[in-house]
């Protein structure tokens, strides 16, 4: 099984991934955690480029870099583990490209991006995707608390409120279009409330 988590920066998805991995471990499930971009030696180098705030990267180049890192991750880590029957938990997958580079950057139409991403992943699609949804105002508040004045945000986190509003809207549209796979989770609640909402849904598929 492949489970992916999506959301705008500050949504709390990474916290929920840690909680889910703990639950699955207690059940004796064999799991693999991967993050995007990253997860392999090559993909981590691409991550450094993509998140470097000093670089001015063209939106289409950005999309291709994310896709290259993803292709390597699928080939090297996700597909082999999935083939052995393990549960792969992804901190972002190709829906991020559709929302961020498609909705946020306006790189291409969602239908083209979806087709391209299926080529990138060799047809690998998450069995269940959790979009942890929060408003851009909530996201901005959380990021301000996270970084304060001491630590600069990375290149993606510096994109601004209007960008993240477009990304969020793209996620909501995507969730409606793929409601059989994407589950919208209200991320405004407490960590326990969000965790329970995710588990209530996922337990139906395990």
mmCIF file of C-alpha atoms in Angstrom:
data_model
loop_
_atom_site.group_PDB
_atom_site.id
_atom_site.type_symbol
_atom_site.label_atom_id
_atom_site.label_comp_id
_atom_site.label_asym_id
_atom_site.label_seq_id
_atom_site.Cartn_x
_atom_site.Cartn_y
_atom_site.Cartn_z
ATOM 1 C CA UNK A 1 0.000 0.000 0.000
ATOM 2 C CA UNK A 2 1.173 3.529 -0.776
ATOM 3 C CA UNK A 3 -0.107 6.384 1.408
ATOM 4 C CA UNK A 4 0.715 9.986 0.600
ATOM 5 C CA UNK A 5 0.266 13.160 2.608
ATOM 6 C CA UNK A 6 -0.279 16.541 0.969
ATOM 7 C CA UNK A 7 -0.855 20.096 2.134
ATOM 8 C CA UNK A 8 0.442 23.611 1.923
ATOM 9 C CA UNK A 9 3.489 24.438 4.019
ATOM 10 C CA UNK A 10 2.501 24.691 7.677
ATOM 11 C CA UNK A 11 -0.402 22.255 7.396
ATOM 12 C CA UNK A 12 1.020 19.880 10.001
ATOM 13 C CA UNK A 13 1.197 16.893 7.646
ATOM 14 C CA UNK A 14 4.719 15.935 8.737
ATOM 15 C CA UNK A 15 3.571 15.705 12.366
ATOM 16 C CA UNK A 16 0.693 13.477 11.297
ATOM 17 C CA UNK A 17 3.024 11.242 9.325
ATOM 18 C CA UNK A 18 5.113 10.635 12.442
ATOM 19 C CA UNK A 19 1.975 9.770 14.395
ATOM 20 C CA UNK A 20 0.748 7.412 11.692
ATOM 21 C CA UNK A 21 4.097 5.631 11.478
ATOM 22 C CA UNK A 22 3.950 5.072 15.239
ATOM 23 C CA UNK A 23 0.469 3.538 14.946
ATOM 24 C CA UNK A 24 1.497 1.279 12.080
ATOM 25 C CA UNK A 25 4.616 0.188 13.968
ATOM 26 C CA UNK A 26 2.504 -0.772 16.986
ATOM 27 C CA UNK A 27 0.399 -2.933 14.662
ATOM 28 C CA UNK A 28 3.532 -4.684 13.425
ATOM 29 C CA UNK A 29 3.278 -3.260 9.903
ATOM 30 C CA UNK A 30 6.406 -3.029 7.772
ATOM 31 C CA UNK A 31 6.690 0.602 6.690
ATOM 32 C CA UNK A 32 8.931 2.821 4.590
ATOM 33 C CA UNK A 33 8.902 6.580 5.093
ATOM 34 C CA UNK A 34 10.015 8.798 2.223
ATOM 35 C CA UNK A 35 9.944 12.546 1.712
ATOM 36 C CA UNK A 36 9.846 14.663 -1.409
ATOM 37 C CA UNK A 37 12.039 15.901 -2.749
ATOM 38 C CA UNK A 38 14.580 13.517 -1.292
ATOM 39 C CA UNK A 39 14.854 9.933 -0.121
ATOM 40 C CA UNK A 40 17.822 8.928 -2.293
ATOM 41 C CA UNK A 41 21.337 10.310 -2.670
ATOM 42 C CA UNK A 42 20.470 11.878 -6.025
ATOM 43 C CA UNK A 43 17.086 13.197 -4.874
ATOM 44 C CA UNK A 44 18.579 14.829 -1.770
ATOM 45 C CA UNK A 45 21.002 16.764 -3.969
ATOM 46 C CA UNK A 46 18.083 17.940 -6.088
ATOM 47 C CA UNK A 47 16.305 18.949 -2.867
ATOM 48 C CA UNK A 48 19.209 21.193 -1.912
ATOM 49 C CA UNK A 49 18.911 22.973 -5.257
ATOM 50 C CA UNK A 50 15.130 23.317 -5.145
ATOM 51 C CA UNK A 51 14.983 24.742 -1.627
ATOM 52 C CA UNK A 52 17.974 27.082 -1.927
ATOM 53 C CA UNK A 53 16.539 30.611 -1.460
ATOM 54 C CA UNK A 54 19.487 32.146 -3.306
ATOM 55 C CA UNK A 55 18.521 30.485 -6.611
ATOM 56 C CA UNK A 56 16.085 31.890 -9.159
ATOM 57 C CA UNK A 57 14.656 28.747 -10.781
ATOM 58 C CA UNK A 58 12.339 28.924 -13.789
ATOM 59 C CA UNK A 59 8.935 27.353 -12.941
ATOM 60 C CA UNK A 60 9.176 24.718 -15.679
ATOM 61 C CA UNK A 61 12.703 23.834 -14.603
ATOM 62 C CA UNK A 62 11.414 23.582 -11.036
ATOM 63 C CA UNK A 63 8.745 21.117 -12.143
ATOM 64 C CA UNK A 64 11.305 19.011 -14.019
ATOM 65 C CA UNK A 65 13.665 18.944 -11.037
ATOM 66 C CA UNK A 66 10.907 17.772 -8.689
ATOM 67 C CA UNK A 67 9.936 15.148 -11.264
ATOM 68 C CA UNK A 68 13.503 13.916 -11.679
ATOM 69 C CA UNK A 69 13.877 13.476 -7.933
ATOM 70 C CA UNK A 70 10.536 11.648 -7.854
ATOM 71 C CA UNK A 71 11.445 9.280 -10.675
ATOM 72 C CA UNK A 72 14.633 8.278 -8.854
ATOM 73 C CA UNK A 73 12.784 7.800 -5.565
ATOM 74 C CA UNK A 74 10.126 5.576 -7.125
ATOM 75 C CA UNK A 75 12.657 3.432 -8.954
ATOM 76 C CA UNK A 76 15.131 3.125 -6.105
ATOM 77 C CA UNK A 77 12.931 2.974 -3.001
ATOM 78 C CA UNK A 78 9.150 3.029 -3.430
ATOM 79 C CA UNK A 79 8.580 0.367 -6.089
ATOM 80 C CA UNK A 80 10.881 -2.302 -4.593
ATOM 81 C CA UNK A 81 9.416 -1.883 -1.096
ATOM 82 C CA UNK A 82 5.849 -1.812 -2.386
ATOM 83 C CA UNK A 83 6.487 -4.968 -4.395
ATOM 84 C CA UNK A 84 7.478 -6.766 -1.180
ATOM 85 C CA UNK A 85 4.114 -5.917 0.350
ATOM 86 C CA UNK A 86 5.228 -3.131 2.659
ATOM 87 C CA UNK A 87 3.381 0.109 3.398
ATOM 88 C CA UNK A 88 5.030 3.193 1.903
ATOM 89 C CA UNK A 89 4.225 6.501 3.597
ATOM 90 C CA UNK A 90 5.115 9.522 1.459
ATOM 91 C CA UNK A 91 5.566 13.074 2.690
ATOM 92 C CA UNK A 92 4.357 14.500 -0.641
ATOM 93 C CA UNK A 93 4.098 12.755 -4.006
ATOM 94 C CA UNK A 94 3.076 13.865 -7.497
ATOM 95 C CA UNK A 95 -0.034 15.719 -6.301
ATOM 96 C CA UNK A 96 2.383 18.322 -4.935
ATOM 97 C CA UNK A 97 3.618 19.035 -8.443
ATOM 98 C CA UNK A 98 0.071 19.425 -9.736
ATOM 99 C CA UNK A 99 -0.782 21.819 -6.884
ATOM 100 C CA UNK A 100 2.477 23.754 -6.514
ATOM 101 C CA UNK A 101 3.880 23.902 -10.039
ATOM 102 C CA UNK A 102 0.493 23.625 -11.737
ATOM 103 C CA UNK A 103 -1.767 25.679 -9.493
ATOM 104 C CA UNK A 104 0.852 27.836 -7.814
ATOM 105 C CA UNK A 105 3.245 28.523 -10.677
ATOM 106 C CA UNK A 106 0.865 28.031 -13.601
ATOM 107 C CA UNK A 107 3.345 25.786 -15.409
ATOM 108 C CA UNK A 108 0.771 23.720 -17.300
ATOM 109 C CA UNK A 109 -2.787 22.437 -17.264
ATOM 110 C CA UNK A 110 -3.518 19.858 -14.537
ATOM 111 C CA UNK A 111 -4.472 17.197 -17.101
ATOM 112 C CA UNK A 112 -1.077 17.492 -18.824
ATOM 113 C CA UNK A 113 0.787 17.461 -15.524
ATOM 114 C CA UNK A 114 -1.115 14.390 -14.346
ATOM 115 C CA UNK A 115 -0.300 12.511 -17.540
ATOM 116 C CA UNK A 116 3.338 13.542 -17.313
ATOM 117 C CA UNK A 117 3.589 12.484 -13.670
ATOM 118 C CA UNK A 118 2.251 9.034 -14.506
ATOM 119 C CA UNK A 119 5.143 8.715 -16.957
ATOM 120 C CA UNK A 120 7.550 9.961 -14.280
ATOM 121 C CA UNK A 121 6.382 7.380 -11.724
ATOM 122 C CA UNK A 122 5.906 4.544 -14.189
ATOM 123 C CA UNK A 123 2.214 4.464 -13.329
ATOM 124 C CA UNK A 124 2.716 4.329 -9.557
ATOM 125 C CA UNK A 125 -0.219 6.048 -7.825
ATOM 126 C CA UNK A 126 -0.920 6.314 -4.064
ATOM 127 C CA UNK A 127 -3.706 4.070 -2.813
ATOM 128 C CA UNK A 128 -4.806 6.751 -0.357
ATOM 129 C CA UNK A 129 -3.891 10.427 -0.192
ATOM 130 C CA UNK A 130 -4.551 12.691 2.785
ATOM 131 C CA UNK A 131 -4.776 16.386 2.008
ATOM 132 C CA UNK A 132 -4.399 18.140 5.346
ATOM 133 C CA UNK A 133 -6.275 21.366 4.669
ATOM 134 C CA UNK A 134 -5.749 24.666 6.466
ATOM 135 C CA UNK A 135 -6.307 28.263 5.430
ATOM 136 C CA UNK A 136 -3.385 30.326 4.160
ATOM 137 C CA UNK A 137 -3.794 32.612 7.161
ATOM 138 C CA UNK A 138 -3.348 29.679 9.535
ATOM 139 C CA UNK A 139 -0.367 28.472 7.523
ATOM 140 C CA UNK A 140 1.296 31.889 7.652
ATOM 141 C CA UNK A 141 0.773 32.103 11.404
ATOM 142 C CA UNK A 142 2.270 28.643 11.960
ATOM 143 C CA UNK A 143 5.263 29.364 9.726
ATOM 144 C CA UNK A 144 5.937 32.627 11.560
ATOM 145 C CA UNK A 145 5.967 30.721 14.834
ATOM 146 C CA UNK A 146 8.185 28.017 13.325
ATOM 147 C CA UNK A 147 10.811 30.331 11.869
ATOM 148 C CA UNK A 148 10.478 33.551 13.831
ATOM 149 C CA UNK A 149 13.225 36.017 12.996
ATOM 150 C CA UNK A 150 16.150 33.648 13.451
ATOM 151 C CA UNK A 151 15.721 31.031 10.718
ATOM 152 C CA UNK A 152 14.967 31.969 7.133
ATOM 153 C CA UNK A 153 12.318 29.970 5.301
ATOM 154 C CA UNK A 154 13.404 27.902 2.290
ATOM 155 C CA UNK A 155 12.746 28.987 -1.297
ATOM 156 C CA UNK A 156 9.296 27.361 -1.491
ATOM 157 C CA UNK A 157 8.161 28.661 1.890
ATOM 158 C CA UNK A 158 9.067 32.210 0.820
ATOM 159 C CA UNK A 159 6.576 32.164 -2.070
ATOM 160 C CA UNK A 160 3.934 34.277 -0.300
ATOM 161 C CA UNK A 161 0.260 34.149 0.631
ATOM 162 C CA UNK A 162 -1.214 34.566 -2.874
ATOM 163 C CA UNK A 163 0.907 31.672 -4.123
ATOM 164 C CA UNK A 164 -0.235 29.380 -1.313
ATOM 165 C CA UNK A 165 -3.858 30.352 -1.879
ATOM 166 C CA UNK A 166 -3.530 29.175 -5.483
ATOM 167 C CA UNK A 167 -1.855 25.982 -4.300
ATOM 168 C CA UNK A 168 -4.593 25.306 -1.774
ATOM 169 C CA UNK A 169 -7.312 25.852 -4.380
ATOM 170 C CA UNK A 170 -5.510 23.482 -6.745
ATOM 171 C CA UNK A 171 -5.424 20.834 -4.008
ATOM 172 C CA UNK A 172 -9.152 21.236 -3.370
ATOM 173 C CA UNK A 173 -9.911 20.900 -7.082
ATOM 174 C CA UNK A 174 -7.677 17.848 -7.305
ATOM 175 C CA UNK A 175 -9.367 16.263 -4.295
ATOM 176 C CA UNK A 176 -12.764 16.744 -5.897
ATOM 177 C CA UNK A 177 -11.564 15.297 -9.190
ATOM 178 C CA UNK A 178 -10.014 12.255 -7.490
ATOM 179 C CA UNK A 179 -12.368 11.780 -4.552
ATOM 180 C CA UNK A 180 -11.954 8.008 -4.810
ATOM 181 C CA UNK A 181 -8.340 8.412 -3.682
ATOM 182 C CA UNK A 182 -7.925 11.809 -2.004
ATOM 183 C CA UNK A 183 -9.391 12.400 1.446
ATOM 184 C CA UNK A 184 -9.617 15.979 2.709
ATOM 185 C CA UNK A 185 -8.697 16.271 6.391
ATOM 186 C CA UNK A 186 -9.496 19.400 8.392
ATOM 187 C CA UNK A 187 -6.087 20.424 9.678
ATOM 188 C CA UNK A 188 -7.351 23.220 11.919
ATOM 189 C CA UNK A 189 -8.063 20.946 14.869
ATOM 190 C CA UNK A 190 -5.708 19.663 17.539
ATOM 191 C CA UNK A 191 -3.003 17.182 16.594
ATOM 192 C CA UNK A 192 -5.020 14.410 18.250
ATOM 193 C CA UNK A 193 -8.190 15.362 16.377
ATOM 194 C CA UNK A 194 -6.395 15.368 13.039
ATOM 195 C CA UNK A 195 -4.696 12.066 13.814
ATOM 196 C CA UNK A 196 -7.992 10.416 14.715
ATOM 197 C CA UNK A 197 -9.682 11.679 11.548
ATOM 198 C CA UNK A 198 -6.904 10.205 9.406
ATOM 199 C CA UNK A 199 -6.949 6.896 11.265
ATOM 200 C CA UNK A 200 -10.731 6.623 11.083
ATOM 201 C CA UNK A 201 -10.465 6.715 7.291
ATOM 202 C CA UNK A 202 -7.285 4.695 6.810
ATOM 203 C CA UNK A 203 -8.393 1.845 9.071
ATOM 204 C CA UNK A 204 -11.044 1.041 6.472
ATOM 205 C CA UNK A 205 -8.334 0.216 3.928
ATOM 206 C CA UNK A 206 -5.751 -1.660 5.991
#
